[in-house]
């Protein structure tokens, strides 16, 4: 059975800001993710000693896990199946057990024969908002009410 749309194209306007959604990634979540991903512990994502061996101050959240978290924030807001493209740039390492602030800004909307597209600017920061861990864009395809 298909879920009803959470969000329609007509619900968003240029300049709308969503969030920040505040999330955190625990040590155990990273271990579980790495195991599912086929990169079992210990590794630079799960172990202090392994992280230091590759020049990191501490274990970090894997980039692919960070992308999944951003995707989840977007689809929790807009609905399943709406995310068409995600282009992220990592500006810093992402720590475990710290609040992560994911912000979304609607930067463009377009409605034509190819669909109802919403372009979003994405940021992920820690507690200091002017030092992003991630910046990027997402493209959503939203249903129309009509």
Short mmCIF file of N, CA and C in Angstrom, two decimals:
data_model
loop_
_atom_site.label_atom_id
_atom_site.label_comp_id
_atom_site.label_asym_id
_atom_site.label_seq_id
_atom_site.Cartn_x
_atom_site.Cartn_y
_atom_site.Cartn_z
N UNK A 1 0.84 -1.18 0.00
CA UNK A 1 0.00 0.00 0.00
C UNK A 1 0.88 1.24 0.00
N UNK A 2 0.59 2.19 -0.84
CA UNK A 2 1.37 3.41 -0.96
C UNK A 2 0.97 4.40 0.13
N UNK A 3 2.00 5.00 0.76
CA UNK A 3 1.74 6.02 1.77
C UNK A 3 1.28 7.30 1.10
N UNK A 4 0.35 8.04 1.72
CA UNK A 4 -0.02 9.34 1.16
C UNK A 4 1.15 10.31 1.25
N UNK A 5 1.17 11.29 0.37
CA UNK A 5 2.25 12.27 0.35
C UNK A 5 2.29 13.03 1.67
N UNK A 6 3.51 13.27 2.15
CA UNK A 6 3.68 14.10 3.34
C UNK A 6 3.69 15.57 2.96
N UNK A 7 4.18 15.85 1.78
CA UNK A 7 4.40 17.22 1.37
C UNK A 7 4.06 17.36 -0.11
N UNK A 8 3.44 18.45 -0.45
CA UNK A 8 3.11 18.74 -1.85
C UNK A 8 3.92 19.94 -2.33
N UNK A 9 4.09 20.00 -3.65
CA UNK A 9 4.84 21.10 -4.26
C UNK A 9 4.28 22.45 -3.81
N UNK A 10 2.98 22.55 -3.71
CA UNK A 10 2.34 23.81 -3.35
C UNK A 10 2.59 24.20 -1.89
N UNK A 11 3.12 23.28 -1.09
CA UNK A 11 3.38 23.56 0.33
C UNK A 11 4.70 24.28 0.56
N UNK A 12 5.57 24.33 -0.44
CA UNK A 12 6.90 24.93 -0.24
C UNK A 12 7.04 26.21 -1.06
N UNK A 13 7.83 27.13 -0.52
CA UNK A 13 8.11 28.38 -1.21
C UNK A 13 9.60 28.65 -1.18
N UNK A 14 10.07 29.35 -2.18
CA UNK A 14 11.46 29.77 -2.25
C UNK A 14 11.82 30.49 -0.95
N UNK A 15 12.93 30.10 -0.35
CA UNK A 15 13.39 30.73 0.88
C UNK A 15 12.92 30.06 2.16
N UNK A 16 12.00 29.10 2.06
CA UNK A 16 11.58 28.37 3.26
C UNK A 16 12.78 27.67 3.88
N UNK A 17 12.84 27.69 5.20
CA UNK A 17 13.88 26.98 5.93
C UNK A 17 13.24 25.87 6.75
N UNK A 18 13.84 24.72 6.72
CA UNK A 18 13.36 23.57 7.47
C UNK A 18 14.46 23.18 8.44
N UNK A 19 14.08 23.06 9.69
CA UNK A 19 15.06 22.66 10.70
C UNK A 19 15.69 23.85 11.38
N UNK A 20 16.78 23.60 12.05
CA UNK A 20 17.58 22.40 11.87
C UNK A 20 17.01 21.19 12.61
N UNK A 21 17.15 20.05 11.96
CA UNK A 21 16.89 18.78 12.63
C UNK A 21 18.15 18.47 13.43
N UNK A 22 18.00 18.13 14.68
CA UNK A 22 19.16 17.84 15.52
C UNK A 22 19.20 16.33 15.76
N UNK A 23 20.31 15.74 15.32
CA UNK A 23 20.50 14.30 15.44
C UNK A 23 21.85 14.05 16.10
N UNK A 24 22.07 12.84 16.53
CA UNK A 24 23.35 12.44 17.10
C UNK A 24 23.61 11.00 16.67
N UNK A 25 24.87 10.67 16.52
CA UNK A 25 25.25 9.32 16.12
C UNK A 25 26.09 8.73 17.25
N UNK A 26 25.61 7.64 17.82
CA UNK A 26 26.32 7.00 18.94
C UNK A 26 27.42 6.07 18.42
N UNK A 27 28.33 5.74 19.32
CA UNK A 27 29.39 4.78 18.98
C UNK A 27 28.78 3.46 18.49
N UNK A 28 27.76 2.98 19.20
CA UNK A 28 27.13 1.71 18.83
C UNK A 28 26.47 1.77 17.45
N UNK A 29 25.88 2.91 17.11
CA UNK A 29 25.28 3.05 15.78
C UNK A 29 26.34 2.96 14.69
N UNK A 30 27.50 3.55 14.93
CA UNK A 30 28.59 3.49 13.94
C UNK A 30 29.09 2.05 13.81
N UNK A 31 29.26 1.36 14.93
CA UNK A 31 29.70 -0.05 14.89
C UNK A 31 28.69 -0.88 14.10
N UNK A 32 27.40 -0.71 14.39
CA UNK A 32 26.36 -1.46 13.67
C UNK A 32 26.37 -1.14 12.18
N UNK A 33 26.50 0.15 11.85
CA UNK A 33 26.53 0.55 10.44
C UNK A 33 27.72 -0.08 9.73
N UNK A 34 28.89 0.01 10.35
CA UNK A 34 30.10 -0.56 9.73
C UNK A 34 29.97 -2.07 9.53
N UNK A 35 29.35 -2.76 10.47
CA UNK A 35 29.15 -4.21 10.33
C UNK A 35 28.24 -4.52 9.15
N UNK A 36 27.15 -3.78 9.02
CA UNK A 36 26.23 -3.98 7.89
C UNK A 36 26.89 -3.62 6.56
N UNK A 37 27.74 -2.62 6.59
CA UNK A 37 28.41 -2.10 5.40
C UNK A 37 29.53 -3.05 4.95
N UNK A 38 29.94 -3.97 5.82
CA UNK A 38 31.02 -4.89 5.47
C UNK A 38 32.39 -4.37 5.87
N UNK A 39 32.44 -3.43 6.79
CA UNK A 39 33.68 -2.85 7.28
C UNK A 39 33.70 -2.99 8.81
N UNK A 40 33.83 -4.24 9.31
CA UNK A 40 33.68 -4.48 10.74
C UNK A 40 34.77 -3.82 11.58
N UNK A 41 34.43 -3.58 12.85
CA UNK A 41 35.36 -2.98 13.81
C UNK A 41 36.48 -3.98 14.10
N UNK A 42 37.65 -3.50 14.49
CA UNK A 42 38.02 -2.10 14.68
C UNK A 42 38.46 -1.45 13.36
N UNK A 43 38.13 -0.19 13.22
CA UNK A 43 38.56 0.60 12.07
C UNK A 43 38.56 2.08 12.48
N UNK A 44 38.91 2.95 11.57
CA UNK A 44 39.03 4.38 11.91
C UNK A 44 37.70 5.00 12.32
N UNK A 45 36.61 4.33 12.01
CA UNK A 45 35.29 4.84 12.37
C UNK A 45 34.86 4.41 13.76
N UNK A 46 35.48 3.36 14.29
CA UNK A 46 35.00 2.76 15.54
C UNK A 46 36.03 2.70 16.65
N UNK A 47 37.30 2.94 16.36
CA UNK A 47 38.36 2.66 17.33
C UNK A 47 39.34 3.83 17.41
N UNK A 48 39.61 4.29 18.63
CA UNK A 48 40.50 5.43 18.84
C UNK A 48 41.90 5.15 18.27
N UNK A 49 42.46 3.99 18.55
CA UNK A 49 43.81 3.67 18.08
C UNK A 49 43.88 3.64 16.55
N UNK A 50 42.90 3.02 15.93
CA UNK A 50 42.87 2.96 14.46
C UNK A 50 42.70 4.36 13.86
N UNK A 51 41.89 5.19 14.50
CA UNK A 51 41.70 6.57 14.02
C UNK A 51 43.01 7.34 14.09
N UNK A 52 43.72 7.21 15.20
CA UNK A 52 44.99 7.92 15.36
C UNK A 52 46.03 7.45 14.34
N UNK A 53 46.00 6.17 13.97
CA UNK A 53 46.94 5.64 12.98
C UNK A 53 46.82 6.34 11.63
N UNK A 54 45.62 6.84 11.32
CA UNK A 54 45.43 7.53 10.03
C UNK A 54 45.34 9.04 10.21
N UNK A 55 45.80 9.54 11.37
CA UNK A 55 45.90 10.98 11.58
C UNK A 55 44.64 11.66 12.09
N UNK A 56 43.69 10.90 12.56
CA UNK A 56 42.46 11.49 13.10
C UNK A 56 42.57 11.61 14.62
N UNK A 57 41.95 12.62 15.18
CA UNK A 57 41.96 12.82 16.63
C UNK A 57 41.06 11.83 17.35
N UNK A 58 40.04 11.35 16.63
CA UNK A 58 39.06 10.44 17.23
C UNK A 58 38.35 9.69 16.11
N UNK A 59 37.63 8.62 16.46
CA UNK A 59 36.83 7.94 15.44
C UNK A 59 35.79 8.90 14.86
N UNK A 60 35.45 8.70 13.60
CA UNK A 60 34.53 9.59 12.90
C UNK A 60 33.34 8.81 12.35
N UNK A 61 32.29 9.54 12.03
CA UNK A 61 31.13 8.94 11.38
C UNK A 61 31.48 8.73 9.91
N UNK A 62 31.27 7.54 9.35
CA UNK A 62 31.57 7.31 7.93
C UNK A 62 30.78 8.27 7.03
N UNK A 63 31.41 8.71 5.96
CA UNK A 63 30.75 9.62 5.02
C UNK A 63 29.45 9.05 4.48
N UNK A 64 29.46 7.78 4.12
CA UNK A 64 28.26 7.18 3.55
C UNK A 64 27.13 7.12 4.59
N UNK A 65 27.48 6.98 5.86
CA UNK A 65 26.47 7.02 6.93
C UNK A 65 25.92 8.44 7.08
N UNK A 66 26.80 9.43 6.98
CA UNK A 66 26.36 10.83 7.05
C UNK A 66 25.39 11.15 5.92
N UNK A 67 25.69 10.64 4.73
CA UNK A 67 24.78 10.85 3.59
C UNK A 67 23.43 10.20 3.85
N UNK A 68 23.44 9.02 4.45
CA UNK A 68 22.18 8.35 4.78
C UNK A 68 21.38 9.15 5.80
N UNK A 69 22.07 9.76 6.76
CA UNK A 69 21.38 10.57 7.77
C UNK A 69 20.73 11.80 7.13
N UNK A 70 21.46 12.47 6.23
CA UNK A 70 20.88 13.62 5.53
C UNK A 70 19.69 13.18 4.70
N UNK A 71 19.82 12.06 4.00
CA UNK A 71 18.71 11.53 3.21
C UNK A 71 17.49 11.27 4.08
N UNK A 72 17.73 10.70 5.25
CA UNK A 72 16.61 10.42 6.16
C UNK A 72 15.92 11.70 6.62
N UNK A 73 16.68 12.74 6.93
CA UNK A 73 16.08 14.01 7.34
C UNK A 73 15.20 14.55 6.20
N UNK A 74 15.71 14.49 4.97
CA UNK A 74 14.94 14.98 3.82
C UNK A 74 13.66 14.18 3.61
N UNK A 75 13.76 12.86 3.64
CA UNK A 75 12.57 12.05 3.36
C UNK A 75 11.61 12.00 4.54
N UNK A 76 12.11 12.19 5.76
CA UNK A 76 11.19 12.33 6.90
C UNK A 76 10.34 13.58 6.73
N UNK A 77 10.92 14.62 6.16
CA UNK A 77 10.20 15.88 5.93
C UNK A 77 9.30 15.80 4.70
N UNK A 78 9.86 15.36 3.58
CA UNK A 78 9.15 15.45 2.29
C UNK A 78 8.36 14.19 1.95
N UNK A 79 8.76 13.05 2.48
CA UNK A 79 8.08 11.80 2.17
C UNK A 79 8.98 10.84 1.42
N UNK A 80 8.68 9.57 1.54
CA UNK A 80 9.46 8.52 0.87
C UNK A 80 9.35 8.68 -0.64
N UNK A 81 10.45 8.40 -1.33
CA UNK A 81 10.44 8.43 -2.78
C UNK A 81 10.56 9.80 -3.41
N UNK A 82 10.76 10.83 -2.61
CA UNK A 82 10.83 12.19 -3.17
C UNK A 82 12.26 12.63 -3.51
N UNK A 83 13.26 12.02 -2.91
CA UNK A 83 14.64 12.44 -3.11
C UNK A 83 15.15 11.92 -4.45
N UNK A 84 15.44 12.85 -5.37
CA UNK A 84 15.91 12.48 -6.71
C UNK A 84 17.42 12.58 -6.84
N UNK A 85 18.05 13.50 -6.10
CA UNK A 85 19.49 13.69 -6.22
C UNK A 85 20.02 14.29 -4.93
N UNK A 86 21.20 13.86 -4.54
CA UNK A 86 21.86 14.39 -3.35
C UNK A 86 23.33 14.58 -3.68
N UNK A 87 23.81 15.80 -3.55
CA UNK A 87 25.19 16.15 -3.87
C UNK A 87 25.79 16.84 -2.65
N UNK A 88 26.64 16.12 -1.92
CA UNK A 88 27.19 16.65 -0.68
C UNK A 88 28.70 16.80 -0.78
N UNK A 89 29.22 17.83 -0.11
CA UNK A 89 30.65 18.09 0.00
C UNK A 89 31.01 18.04 1.48
N UNK A 90 31.98 17.21 1.82
CA UNK A 90 32.41 17.09 3.21
C UNK A 90 33.48 18.13 3.48
N UNK A 91 33.22 18.99 4.46
CA UNK A 91 34.13 20.08 4.82
C UNK A 91 34.90 19.79 6.10
N UNK A 92 34.52 18.72 6.79
CA UNK A 92 35.20 18.35 8.03
C UNK A 92 34.76 16.97 8.46
N UNK A 93 35.50 16.40 9.39
CA UNK A 93 35.12 15.09 9.91
C UNK A 93 33.95 15.24 10.88
N UNK A 94 33.12 14.22 10.93
CA UNK A 94 31.90 14.27 11.74
C UNK A 94 32.10 13.38 12.97
N UNK A 95 31.99 13.98 14.16
CA UNK A 95 32.26 13.23 15.39
C UNK A 95 31.06 12.39 15.84
N UNK A 96 31.35 11.38 16.63
CA UNK A 96 30.32 10.59 17.31
C UNK A 96 29.80 11.38 18.51
N UNK A 97 28.61 11.03 18.96
CA UNK A 97 28.07 11.46 20.26
C UNK A 97 28.01 12.98 20.43
N UNK A 98 27.85 13.70 19.35
CA UNK A 98 27.72 15.16 19.40
C UNK A 98 26.45 15.56 18.65
N UNK A 99 25.80 16.65 19.06
CA UNK A 99 24.62 17.08 18.30
C UNK A 99 25.02 17.55 16.90
N UNK A 100 24.31 17.05 15.92
CA UNK A 100 24.52 17.43 14.52
C UNK A 100 23.26 18.16 14.06
N UNK A 101 23.44 19.35 13.51
CA UNK A 101 22.33 20.19 13.09
C UNK A 101 22.23 20.14 11.56
N UNK A 102 21.13 19.59 11.05
CA UNK A 102 20.92 19.49 9.61
C UNK A 102 19.88 20.53 9.22
N UNK A 103 20.31 21.49 8.40
CA UNK A 103 19.41 22.55 7.94
C UNK A 103 19.12 22.42 6.46
N UNK A 104 17.90 22.78 6.09
CA UNK A 104 17.45 22.72 4.70
C UNK A 104 16.89 24.09 4.33
N UNK A 105 17.33 24.63 3.19
CA UNK A 105 16.82 25.90 2.68
C UNK A 105 16.33 25.67 1.25
N UNK A 106 15.09 26.04 0.98
CA UNK A 106 14.55 25.90 -0.38
C UNK A 106 15.18 26.99 -1.24
N UNK A 107 15.98 26.59 -2.23
CA UNK A 107 16.72 27.54 -3.05
C UNK A 107 16.15 27.71 -4.45
N UNK A 108 15.27 26.79 -4.89
CA UNK A 108 14.65 26.93 -6.21
C UNK A 108 13.46 25.98 -6.29
N UNK A 109 12.47 26.39 -7.05
CA UNK A 109 11.33 25.52 -7.35
C UNK A 109 11.02 25.65 -8.83
N UNK A 110 10.58 24.57 -9.43
CA UNK A 110 10.21 24.59 -10.85
C UNK A 110 9.11 23.56 -11.08
N UNK A 111 8.12 23.97 -11.82
CA UNK A 111 7.01 23.07 -12.14
C UNK A 111 6.79 23.13 -13.65
N UNK A 112 6.99 21.98 -14.31
CA UNK A 112 6.78 21.90 -15.75
C UNK A 112 6.43 20.47 -16.13
N UNK A 113 6.50 20.15 -17.41
CA UNK A 113 6.10 18.82 -17.87
C UNK A 113 6.97 17.70 -17.30
N UNK A 114 8.18 18.02 -16.84
CA UNK A 114 9.04 16.98 -16.29
C UNK A 114 8.81 16.75 -14.80
N UNK A 115 8.00 17.56 -14.16
CA UNK A 115 7.69 17.32 -12.76
C UNK A 115 7.67 18.57 -11.91
N UNK A 116 7.61 18.34 -10.63
CA UNK A 116 7.56 19.39 -9.62
C UNK A 116 8.83 19.31 -8.80
N UNK A 117 9.82 20.09 -9.20
CA UNK A 117 11.15 19.98 -8.60
C UNK A 117 11.38 21.05 -7.55
N UNK A 118 11.99 20.63 -6.46
CA UNK A 118 12.36 21.53 -5.38
C UNK A 118 13.84 21.34 -5.11
N UNK A 119 14.61 22.40 -5.29
CA UNK A 119 16.05 22.38 -5.02
C UNK A 119 16.27 22.88 -3.59
N UNK A 120 17.09 22.16 -2.83
CA UNK A 120 17.36 22.51 -1.44
C UNK A 120 18.86 22.66 -1.23
N UNK A 121 19.25 23.68 -0.46
CA UNK A 121 20.61 23.77 0.03
C UNK A 121 20.65 23.06 1.38
N UNK A 122 21.69 22.28 1.60
CA UNK A 122 21.81 21.45 2.79
C UNK A 122 23.06 21.85 3.56
N UNK A 123 22.95 21.92 4.88
CA UNK A 123 24.13 22.07 5.73
C UNK A 123 24.02 21.11 6.90
N UNK A 124 25.17 20.60 7.32
CA UNK A 124 25.26 19.86 8.58
C UNK A 124 26.39 20.50 9.37
N UNK A 125 26.06 20.96 10.56
CA UNK A 125 27.05 21.58 11.43
C UNK A 125 27.00 20.91 12.79
N UNK A 126 27.99 21.26 13.60
CA UNK A 126 27.93 20.91 15.01
C UNK A 126 27.29 22.08 15.73
N UNK A 127 27.62 22.26 16.99
CA UNK A 127 27.04 23.36 17.75
C UNK A 127 27.43 24.75 17.22
N UNK A 128 28.55 24.84 16.50
CA UNK A 128 28.99 26.12 15.93
C UNK A 128 28.51 26.18 14.48
N UNK A 129 27.47 26.97 14.19
CA UNK A 129 26.85 26.92 12.86
C UNK A 129 27.72 27.43 11.70
N UNK A 130 28.74 28.23 11.99
CA UNK A 130 29.56 28.76 10.89
C UNK A 130 30.72 27.84 10.52
N UNK A 131 30.74 26.62 11.05
CA UNK A 131 31.77 25.64 10.71
C UNK A 131 31.11 24.36 10.23
N UNK A 132 30.67 24.34 8.98
CA UNK A 132 29.92 23.17 8.50
C UNK A 132 30.79 21.93 8.34
N UNK A 133 30.19 20.80 8.68
CA UNK A 133 30.79 19.50 8.37
C UNK A 133 30.45 19.12 6.93
N UNK A 134 29.23 19.45 6.52
CA UNK A 134 28.74 19.11 5.19
C UNK A 134 27.99 20.31 4.62
N UNK A 135 28.19 20.56 3.32
CA UNK A 135 27.34 21.48 2.57
C UNK A 135 26.92 20.73 1.30
N UNK A 136 25.84 21.17 0.70
CA UNK A 136 25.45 20.51 -0.54
C UNK A 136 24.06 20.89 -0.97
N UNK A 137 23.57 20.12 -1.93
CA UNK A 137 22.23 20.36 -2.47
C UNK A 137 21.48 19.04 -2.60
N UNK A 138 20.18 19.17 -2.61
CA UNK A 138 19.31 18.02 -2.86
C UNK A 138 18.23 18.46 -3.84
N UNK A 139 17.80 17.53 -4.66
CA UNK A 139 16.69 17.77 -5.57
C UNK A 139 15.57 16.81 -5.18
N UNK A 140 14.41 17.38 -4.93
CA UNK A 140 13.23 16.60 -4.57
C UNK A 140 12.21 16.70 -5.68
N UNK A 141 11.52 15.62 -5.94
CA UNK A 141 10.36 15.62 -6.84
C UNK A 141 9.13 15.43 -5.97
N UNK A 142 8.30 16.46 -5.90
CA UNK A 142 7.13 16.42 -5.05
C UNK A 142 5.86 16.28 -5.87
N UNK A 143 4.86 15.61 -5.32
CA UNK A 143 3.58 15.55 -6.01
C UNK A 143 2.87 16.91 -5.94
N UNK A 144 1.93 17.10 -6.85
CA UNK A 144 1.11 18.31 -6.85
C UNK A 144 -0.26 17.98 -6.28
N UNK A 145 -0.88 18.95 -5.68
CA UNK A 145 -2.25 18.76 -5.18
C UNK A 145 -3.24 18.64 -6.34
N UNK A 146 -2.89 19.23 -7.49
CA UNK A 146 -3.83 19.22 -8.62
C UNK A 146 -3.62 18.04 -9.54
#
